[in-house]
XYZ file of C-alpha atoms in Angstrom:
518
model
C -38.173 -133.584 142.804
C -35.792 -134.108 145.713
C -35.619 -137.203 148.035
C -36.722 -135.220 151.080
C -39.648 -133.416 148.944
C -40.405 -136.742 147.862
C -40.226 -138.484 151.012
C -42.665 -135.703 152.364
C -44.763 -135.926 149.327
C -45.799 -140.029 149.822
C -46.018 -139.449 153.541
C -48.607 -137.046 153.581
C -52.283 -136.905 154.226
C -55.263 -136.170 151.556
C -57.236 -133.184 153.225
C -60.971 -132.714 153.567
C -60.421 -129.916 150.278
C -58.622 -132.926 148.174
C -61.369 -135.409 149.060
C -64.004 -133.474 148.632
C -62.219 -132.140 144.866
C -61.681 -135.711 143.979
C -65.732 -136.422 144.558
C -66.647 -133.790 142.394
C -64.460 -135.237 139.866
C -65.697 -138.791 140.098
C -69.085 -137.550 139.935
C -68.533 -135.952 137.070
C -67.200 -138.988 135.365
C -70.113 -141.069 136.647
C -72.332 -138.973 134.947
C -70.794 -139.100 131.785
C -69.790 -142.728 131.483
C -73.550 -143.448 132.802
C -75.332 -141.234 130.347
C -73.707 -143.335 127.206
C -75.242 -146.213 128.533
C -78.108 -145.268 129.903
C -80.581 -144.284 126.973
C -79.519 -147.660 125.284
C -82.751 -149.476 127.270
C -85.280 -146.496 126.085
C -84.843 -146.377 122.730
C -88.586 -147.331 122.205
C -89.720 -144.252 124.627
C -87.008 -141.749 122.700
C -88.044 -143.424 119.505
C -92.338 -142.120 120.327
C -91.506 -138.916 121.633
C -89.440 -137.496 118.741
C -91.244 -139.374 116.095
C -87.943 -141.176 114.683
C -87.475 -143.917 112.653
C -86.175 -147.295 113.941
C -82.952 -146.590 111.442
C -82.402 -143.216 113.403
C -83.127 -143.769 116.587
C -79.468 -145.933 117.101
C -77.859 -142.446 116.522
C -79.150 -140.807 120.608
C -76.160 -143.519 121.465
C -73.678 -143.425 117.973
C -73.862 -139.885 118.104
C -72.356 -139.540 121.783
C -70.248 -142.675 121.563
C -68.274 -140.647 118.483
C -67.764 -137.364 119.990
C -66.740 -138.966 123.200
C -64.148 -140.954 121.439
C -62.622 -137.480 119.338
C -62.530 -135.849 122.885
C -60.825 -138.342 124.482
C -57.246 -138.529 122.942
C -57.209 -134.667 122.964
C -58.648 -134.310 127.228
C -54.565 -134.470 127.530
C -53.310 -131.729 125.186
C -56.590 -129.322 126.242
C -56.093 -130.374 130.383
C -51.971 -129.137 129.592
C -53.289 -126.232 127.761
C -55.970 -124.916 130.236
C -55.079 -126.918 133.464
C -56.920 -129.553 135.118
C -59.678 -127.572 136.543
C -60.651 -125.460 133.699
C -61.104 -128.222 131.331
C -62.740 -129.845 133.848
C -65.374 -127.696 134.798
C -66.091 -126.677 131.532
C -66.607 -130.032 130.718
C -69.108 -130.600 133.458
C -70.740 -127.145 132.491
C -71.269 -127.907 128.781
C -72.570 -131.525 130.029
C -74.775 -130.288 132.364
C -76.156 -127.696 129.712
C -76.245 -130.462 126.700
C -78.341 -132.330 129.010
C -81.009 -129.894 129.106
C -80.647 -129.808 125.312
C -81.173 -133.547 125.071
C -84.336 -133.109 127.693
C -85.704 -130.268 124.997
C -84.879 -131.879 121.557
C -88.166 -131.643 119.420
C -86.979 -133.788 116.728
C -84.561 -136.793 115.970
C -82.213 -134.417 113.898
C -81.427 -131.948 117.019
C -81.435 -135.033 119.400
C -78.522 -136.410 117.466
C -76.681 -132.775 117.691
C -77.252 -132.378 121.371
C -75.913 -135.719 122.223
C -72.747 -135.354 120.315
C -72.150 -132.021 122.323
C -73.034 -134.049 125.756
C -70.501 -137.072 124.643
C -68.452 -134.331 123.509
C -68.249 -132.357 126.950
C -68.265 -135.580 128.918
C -65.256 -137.452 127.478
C -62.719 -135.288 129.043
C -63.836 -136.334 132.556
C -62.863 -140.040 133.050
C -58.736 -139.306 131.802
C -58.402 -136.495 133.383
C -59.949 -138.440 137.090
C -57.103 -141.076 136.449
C -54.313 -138.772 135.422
C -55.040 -136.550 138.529
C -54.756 -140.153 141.032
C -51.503 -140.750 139.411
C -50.131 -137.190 138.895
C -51.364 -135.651 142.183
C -52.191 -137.685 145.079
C -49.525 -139.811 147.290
C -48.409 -143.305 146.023
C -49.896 -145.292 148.996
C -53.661 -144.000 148.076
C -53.383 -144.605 145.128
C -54.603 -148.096 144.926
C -57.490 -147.082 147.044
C -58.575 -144.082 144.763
C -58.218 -145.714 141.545
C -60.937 -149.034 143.248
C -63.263 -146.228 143.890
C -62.643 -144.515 140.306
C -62.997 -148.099 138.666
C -65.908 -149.163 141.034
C -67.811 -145.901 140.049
C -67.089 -146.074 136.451
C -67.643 -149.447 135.957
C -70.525 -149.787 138.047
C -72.298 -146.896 135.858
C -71.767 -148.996 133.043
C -74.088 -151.943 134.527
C -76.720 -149.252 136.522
C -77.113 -147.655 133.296
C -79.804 -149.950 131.422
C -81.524 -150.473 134.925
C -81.579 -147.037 135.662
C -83.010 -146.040 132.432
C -85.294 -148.605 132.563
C -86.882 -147.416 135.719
C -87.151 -143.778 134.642
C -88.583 -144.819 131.637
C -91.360 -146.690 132.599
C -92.160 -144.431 135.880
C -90.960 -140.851 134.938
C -90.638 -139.766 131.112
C -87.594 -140.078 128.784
C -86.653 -136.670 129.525
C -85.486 -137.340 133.015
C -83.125 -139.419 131.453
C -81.071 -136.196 130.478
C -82.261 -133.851 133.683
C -81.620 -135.808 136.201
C -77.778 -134.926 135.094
C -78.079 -131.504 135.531
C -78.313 -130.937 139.753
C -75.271 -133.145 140.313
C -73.578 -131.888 137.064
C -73.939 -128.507 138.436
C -72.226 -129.619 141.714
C -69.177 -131.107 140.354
C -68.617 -127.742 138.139
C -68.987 -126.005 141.781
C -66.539 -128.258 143.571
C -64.155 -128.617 140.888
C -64.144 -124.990 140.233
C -63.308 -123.874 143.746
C -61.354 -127.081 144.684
C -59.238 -128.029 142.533
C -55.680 -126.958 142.333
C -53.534 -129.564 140.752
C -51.852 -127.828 138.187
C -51.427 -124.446 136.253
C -52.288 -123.851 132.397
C -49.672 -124.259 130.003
C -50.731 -121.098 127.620
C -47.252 -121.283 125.387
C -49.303 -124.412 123.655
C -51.842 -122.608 122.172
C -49.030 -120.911 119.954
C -48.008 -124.316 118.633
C -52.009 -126.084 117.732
C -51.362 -129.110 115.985
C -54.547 -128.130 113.883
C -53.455 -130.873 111.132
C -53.351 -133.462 113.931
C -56.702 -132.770 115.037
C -58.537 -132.592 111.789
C -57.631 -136.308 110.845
C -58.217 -137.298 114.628
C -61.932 -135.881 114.087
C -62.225 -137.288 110.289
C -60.699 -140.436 111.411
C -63.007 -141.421 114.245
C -65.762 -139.915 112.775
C -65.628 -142.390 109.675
C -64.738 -145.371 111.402
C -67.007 -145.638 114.182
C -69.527 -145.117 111.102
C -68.426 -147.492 109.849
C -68.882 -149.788 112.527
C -72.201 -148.248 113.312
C -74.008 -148.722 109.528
C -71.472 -150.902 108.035
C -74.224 -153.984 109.198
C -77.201 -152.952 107.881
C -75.467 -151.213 104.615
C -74.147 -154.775 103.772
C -70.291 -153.606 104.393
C -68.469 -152.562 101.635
C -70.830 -153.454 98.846
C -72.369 -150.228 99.950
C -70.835 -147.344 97.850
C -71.297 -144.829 101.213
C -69.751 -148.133 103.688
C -66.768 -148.356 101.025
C -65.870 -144.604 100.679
C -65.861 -144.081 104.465
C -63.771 -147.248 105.039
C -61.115 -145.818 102.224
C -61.177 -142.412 104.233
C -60.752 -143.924 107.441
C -57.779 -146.184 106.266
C -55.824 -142.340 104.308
C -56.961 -140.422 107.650
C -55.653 -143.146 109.753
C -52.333 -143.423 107.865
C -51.803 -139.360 107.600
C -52.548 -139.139 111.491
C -49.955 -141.599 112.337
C -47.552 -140.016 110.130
C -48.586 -136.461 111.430
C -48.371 -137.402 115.399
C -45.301 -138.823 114.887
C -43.182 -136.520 113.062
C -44.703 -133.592 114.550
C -42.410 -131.568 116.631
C -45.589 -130.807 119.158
C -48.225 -133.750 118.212
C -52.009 -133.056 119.669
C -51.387 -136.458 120.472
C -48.074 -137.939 121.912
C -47.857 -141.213 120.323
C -44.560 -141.666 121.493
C -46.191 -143.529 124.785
C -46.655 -146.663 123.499
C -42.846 -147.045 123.010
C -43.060 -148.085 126.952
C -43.142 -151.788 126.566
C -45.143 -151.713 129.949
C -48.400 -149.036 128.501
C -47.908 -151.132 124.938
C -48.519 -154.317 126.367
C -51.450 -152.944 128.966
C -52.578 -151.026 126.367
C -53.625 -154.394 124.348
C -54.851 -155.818 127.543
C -57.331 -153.463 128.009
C -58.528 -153.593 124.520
C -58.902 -157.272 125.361
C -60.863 -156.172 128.029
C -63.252 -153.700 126.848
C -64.632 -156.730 124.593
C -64.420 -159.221 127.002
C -66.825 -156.618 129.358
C -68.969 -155.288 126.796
C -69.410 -157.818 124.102
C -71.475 -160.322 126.567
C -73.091 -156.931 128.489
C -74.205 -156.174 125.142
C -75.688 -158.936 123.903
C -77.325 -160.193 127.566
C -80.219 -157.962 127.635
C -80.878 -158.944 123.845
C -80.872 -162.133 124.758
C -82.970 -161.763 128.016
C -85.714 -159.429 125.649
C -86.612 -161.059 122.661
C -85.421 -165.044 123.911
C -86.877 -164.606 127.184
C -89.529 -162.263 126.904
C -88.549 -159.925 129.604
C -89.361 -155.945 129.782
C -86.718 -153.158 130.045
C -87.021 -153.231 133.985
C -86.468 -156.798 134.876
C -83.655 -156.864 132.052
C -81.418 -154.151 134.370
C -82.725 -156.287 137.699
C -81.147 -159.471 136.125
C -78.327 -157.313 134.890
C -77.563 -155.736 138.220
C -76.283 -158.347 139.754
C -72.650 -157.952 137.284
C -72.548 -154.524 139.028
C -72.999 -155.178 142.447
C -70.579 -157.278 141.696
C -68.095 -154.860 140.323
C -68.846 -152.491 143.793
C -68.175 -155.497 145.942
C -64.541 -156.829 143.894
C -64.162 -152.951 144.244
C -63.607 -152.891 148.029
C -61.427 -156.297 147.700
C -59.136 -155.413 145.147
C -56.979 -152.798 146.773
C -56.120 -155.414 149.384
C -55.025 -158.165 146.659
C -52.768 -155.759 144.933
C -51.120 -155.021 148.204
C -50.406 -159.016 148.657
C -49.741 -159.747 145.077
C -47.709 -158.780 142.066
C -50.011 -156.486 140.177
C -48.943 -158.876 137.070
C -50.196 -162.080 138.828
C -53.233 -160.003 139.810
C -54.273 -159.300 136.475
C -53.196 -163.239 135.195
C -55.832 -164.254 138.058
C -58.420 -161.166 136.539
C -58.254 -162.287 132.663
C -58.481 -165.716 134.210
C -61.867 -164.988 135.678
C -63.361 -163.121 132.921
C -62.619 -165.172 130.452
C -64.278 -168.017 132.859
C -67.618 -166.011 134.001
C -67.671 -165.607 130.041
C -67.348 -169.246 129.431
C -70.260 -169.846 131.637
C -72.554 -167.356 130.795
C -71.813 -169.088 127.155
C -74.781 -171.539 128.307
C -77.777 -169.854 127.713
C -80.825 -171.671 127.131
C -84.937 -170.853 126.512
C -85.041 -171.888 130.421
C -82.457 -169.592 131.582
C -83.666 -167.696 134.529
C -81.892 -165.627 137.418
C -80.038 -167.838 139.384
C -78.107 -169.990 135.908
C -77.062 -166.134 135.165
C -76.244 -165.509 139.065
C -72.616 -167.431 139.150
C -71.552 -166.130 136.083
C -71.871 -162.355 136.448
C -70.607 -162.583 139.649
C -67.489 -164.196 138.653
C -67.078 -161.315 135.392
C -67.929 -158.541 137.952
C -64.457 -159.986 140.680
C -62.635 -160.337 137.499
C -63.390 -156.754 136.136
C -61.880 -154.923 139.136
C -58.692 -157.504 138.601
C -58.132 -156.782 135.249
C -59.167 -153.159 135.221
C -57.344 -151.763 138.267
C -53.973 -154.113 137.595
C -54.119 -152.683 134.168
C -54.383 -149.201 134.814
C -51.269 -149.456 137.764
C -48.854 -151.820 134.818
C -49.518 -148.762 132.323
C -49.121 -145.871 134.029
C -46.951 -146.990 136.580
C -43.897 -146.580 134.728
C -44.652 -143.615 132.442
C -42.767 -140.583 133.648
C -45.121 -137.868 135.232
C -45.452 -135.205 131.683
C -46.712 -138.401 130.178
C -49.613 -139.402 132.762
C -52.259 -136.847 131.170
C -51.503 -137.762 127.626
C -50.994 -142.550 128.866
C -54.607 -141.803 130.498
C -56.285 -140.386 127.691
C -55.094 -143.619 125.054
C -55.495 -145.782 127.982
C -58.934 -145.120 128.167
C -59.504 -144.811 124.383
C -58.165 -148.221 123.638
C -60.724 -149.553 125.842
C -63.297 -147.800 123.966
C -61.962 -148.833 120.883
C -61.897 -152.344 121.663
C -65.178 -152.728 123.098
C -66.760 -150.554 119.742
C -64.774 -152.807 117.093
C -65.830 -155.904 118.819
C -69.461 -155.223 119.536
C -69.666 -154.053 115.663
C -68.041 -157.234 114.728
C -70.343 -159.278 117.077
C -73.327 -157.716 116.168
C -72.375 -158.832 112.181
C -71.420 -162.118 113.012
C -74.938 -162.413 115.464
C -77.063 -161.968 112.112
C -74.879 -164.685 110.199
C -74.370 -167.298 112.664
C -78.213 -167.196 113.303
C -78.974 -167.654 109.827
C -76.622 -170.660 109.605
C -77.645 -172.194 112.392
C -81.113 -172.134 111.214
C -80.192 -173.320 108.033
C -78.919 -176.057 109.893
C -81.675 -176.885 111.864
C -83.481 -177.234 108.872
C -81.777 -179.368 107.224
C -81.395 -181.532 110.454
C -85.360 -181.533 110.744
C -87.250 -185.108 110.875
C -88.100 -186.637 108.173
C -91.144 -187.718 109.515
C -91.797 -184.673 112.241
C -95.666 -184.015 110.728
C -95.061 -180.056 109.400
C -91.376 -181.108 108.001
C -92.332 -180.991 104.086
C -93.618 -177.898 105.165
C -91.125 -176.233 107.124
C -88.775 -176.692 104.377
C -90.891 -175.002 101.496
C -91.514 -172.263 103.610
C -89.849 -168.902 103.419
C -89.572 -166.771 107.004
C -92.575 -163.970 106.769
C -94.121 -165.746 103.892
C -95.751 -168.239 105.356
C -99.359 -168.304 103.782
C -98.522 -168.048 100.090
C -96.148 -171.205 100.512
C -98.631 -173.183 101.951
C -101.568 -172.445 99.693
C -104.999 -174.097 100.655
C -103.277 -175.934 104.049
C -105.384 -176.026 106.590
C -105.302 -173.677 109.400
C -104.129 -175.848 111.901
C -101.339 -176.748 109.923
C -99.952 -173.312 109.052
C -100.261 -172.218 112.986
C -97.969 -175.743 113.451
C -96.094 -174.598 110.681
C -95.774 -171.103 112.033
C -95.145 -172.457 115.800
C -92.229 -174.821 114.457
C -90.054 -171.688 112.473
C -90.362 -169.459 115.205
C -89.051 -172.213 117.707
C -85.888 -172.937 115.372
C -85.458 -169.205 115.209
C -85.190 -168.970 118.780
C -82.555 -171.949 118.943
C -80.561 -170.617 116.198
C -80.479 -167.385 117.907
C -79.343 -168.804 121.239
C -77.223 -170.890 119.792
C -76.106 -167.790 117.884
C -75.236 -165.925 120.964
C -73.628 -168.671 122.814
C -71.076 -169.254 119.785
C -70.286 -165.423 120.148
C -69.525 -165.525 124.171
C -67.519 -168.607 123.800
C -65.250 -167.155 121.316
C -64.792 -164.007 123.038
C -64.044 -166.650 125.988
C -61.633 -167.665 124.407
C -60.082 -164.981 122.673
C -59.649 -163.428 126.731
C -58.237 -166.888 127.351
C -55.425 -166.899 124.817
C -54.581 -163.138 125.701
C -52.813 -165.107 129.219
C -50.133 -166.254 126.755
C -48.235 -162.484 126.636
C -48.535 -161.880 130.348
C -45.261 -162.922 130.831
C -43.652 -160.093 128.775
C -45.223 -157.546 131.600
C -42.558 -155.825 133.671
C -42.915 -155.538 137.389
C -44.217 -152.081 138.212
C -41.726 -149.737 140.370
C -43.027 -146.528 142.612
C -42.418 -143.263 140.683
């Protein structure tokens, strides 16, 4: 590109045809980010309708979350291959029609099938949004587009569980999936006829990296299975948990080896040798458990600690994305004032404070002790998120942008997977320490404690023999209040480490180079 073309290029305006192409985009990536998160608060309603087991009914999410992490990393090669707007709109096509699938599903087994195919189809959208900002729009709107982008996505994320919650209790668990299908329709339609970004590149088709994306599929596949049974198989004294962890570890191996000696790699690993997308790239795996870690765990906390339903769960958890729209609107302006490096400092900063705080949780925790908190994580998520995605892909020459996107956003969903499967582990053993604990720290002379200490959780009567039946309700009373503190205590040791852990990430912001204009 010339100076004058260039010059001309950042000085012109985005058109009512370019806006109007970039909201069908967005709102095809709302969708699809929203639609992971948003059966998580119906289980119990998908779980009735299709007759499924409690074991089963984890895999309406697992089964999405996978196939939307094996389309990710390949969105760039297949957006080269067929262009922007092709890939795009069949994406939003096949979501729209896996939607109805999901609406229709008769049993648990073609549930699971149909949800893969609607993670499948919808994790193209999201890198292809952000590689079109930074590939096809001016520099100076930038900024702007990538708030909305981040508010949109990131907002979805938080509306999700409230959402579902509300069609759930006043519509049926099927509107869940067709509510999708009128706006998925309309992004396919503006997309379609709007968007002109870039042309196919059909000499790639001669040179599939077939090898590449067979161990990309059998990779992710295994370990996010991993992650996903590993808990209640007992990890790898399971035979099935061990064998899928050894295949994950060869497939990981062989696909590094194959992306990088590859002359024309499905997957252009060669992007993290930018110290800039390295370093962000860590960040943002930082990040996605720093945001989803405590989102995760909040409404657990709020359901069986506090005793709240599904809808007053996504009211309290509303406020962290009203939040996010608000920081959303703000950001652009900080990032014009301040280094984009000092701008995420101030971001990690934040989130690893509202974390701290929400760390605090008690049995009297209402509304307005969670207020300050998610307020403070929802500022902090636009800092992080936004400064993040300008440090990584600032730098990266434009043929790189499709393929920086697509890793970009999968090492955010890596991070946040690994460390809500790790969290979730360490939830169960923590508990049972701490209840242990409070056992063994129990009064000698509180009036059930010889009791309490013979007794064994869900075989209370036995243990007790001829008591009376005032004491075993005492008896009964006292466990299930030190299995409520353990558990709080439980998920207050789990938010302060991940505190923490976004804390100590400050230490290698120093090593982030300033970002120059392309």
């Amino acid at each position: 590109m010339t100076a004058d073309v260039a010059t001309a290029e950042a000085g012109r305006h985005l058109g009512a045809r370019e806006l109007l192409a970039f909201f069908g985009m967005t709102l095809g990536m709302f969708l699809a980010v929203l639609n992971i998160q948003i059966v998580g608060s119906s289980f119990a309603e998908i779980q009735a309708g299709l007759a499924a087991g409690p074991e089963e009914i984890s895999w309406v999410l697992t089964a999405a979350l996978i196939a939307e992490v094996i389309m990710i990393p390949l969105s760039g090669w297949l957006s080269r291959l067929l262009s922007t707007r092709v890939l795009f709109t069949l994406s939003a096509l096949g979501f729209s029609a896996a939607s109805i699938a999901c609406a229709s599903a008769w049993n648990i087994e073609s549930m699971i099938v149909f949800r893969a195919a609607q993670g499948f189809s919808g994790g193209a959208m999201a890198p292809m949004v952000f590689a079109t900002v930074f590939s096809a729009f001016p520099v100076r709107y930038q900024t702007h587009l990538i708030a909305i982008v981040s508010m949109l996505g990131t907002g979805a994320v938080a509306l999700g569980p409230s959402l579902g919650g509300w069609i759930s209790e006043y519509l049926s668990w099927p509107w869940l999936f067709l509510f999708n299908v009128p706006f998925g329709l309309l992004a396919a339609l503006l997309v379609s006829t709007l968007v002109d970004y870039d042309r196919p590149d059909w000499r790639l088709a001669r040179r599939i990296d077939f090898a590449g994306i067979a161990l990309l599929a059998v990779f992710f596949l295994c370990l996010l299975t991993v992650l996903e049974e590993g808990r209640r198989e007992d990890w790898l004294e399971s035979s099935k948990i061990a064998t899928l962890a050894a295949v994950t570890a060869v497939a990981g191996v062989l696909l590094l080896w194959r992306e990088l000696s590859c002359a024309h790699p499905v997957v252009d690993l060669g992007v993290f040798a930018n110290r800039n997308f390295a370093i962000a790239a860590f960040y943002i795996m930082v990040f996605g458990a720093g945001l989803f870690v405590p989102l995760y765990f909040l409404p657990l906390f709020l359901a069986r600690i506090i005793g709240l339903d599904t809808w007053q769960i996504g009211t309290w958890v509303f406020v962290l994305g009203l939040a996010m729209m608000i920081a959303g609107f703000l950001a652009p302006t900080l990032l014009r004032v301040f280094r984009r490096r000092v701008v995420a400092a101030a971001g990690f900063a934040l989130l690893a404070l509202g974390t701290w705080l929400q760390g605090r949780l008690s049995a009297d925790t209402d509304f307005m002790s969670l207020l300050w908190p998610q307020i403070i994580r929802g500022f902090a998520t636009q800092l992080c998120f936004l400064s993040m995605v300008g440090l990584a892909i600032g730098l990266l020459p434009v043929h790189q942008v499709k393929n920086g996107t697509a890793l970009f956003q999968l090492t955010m969903r890596l991070g946040a997977a690994v460390a809500v499967a790790i969290a979730n582990s360490y939830l169960v053993v923590r508990a049972g320490v701490h209840y242990h604990d409070l056992r063994e720290r129990l009064p000698a002379g509180h009036p059930y404690a010889g009791d309490v200490l013979g007794v064994l959780e869900g075989v209370l009567g036995p243990n007790l023999g001829g008591a009376p039946a005032t004491d075993v309700a005492g008896v009964q009373m006292l466990v299930r209040m030190m299995e409520q503190e353990a558990m709080i205590r439980a998920f207050n040791e789990i938010t302060l480490v991940i505190a923490l852990g976004v804390a100590a990430s400050l230490a290698f912001m120093p090593l982030v180079r300033s970002v120059r204009t392309r």
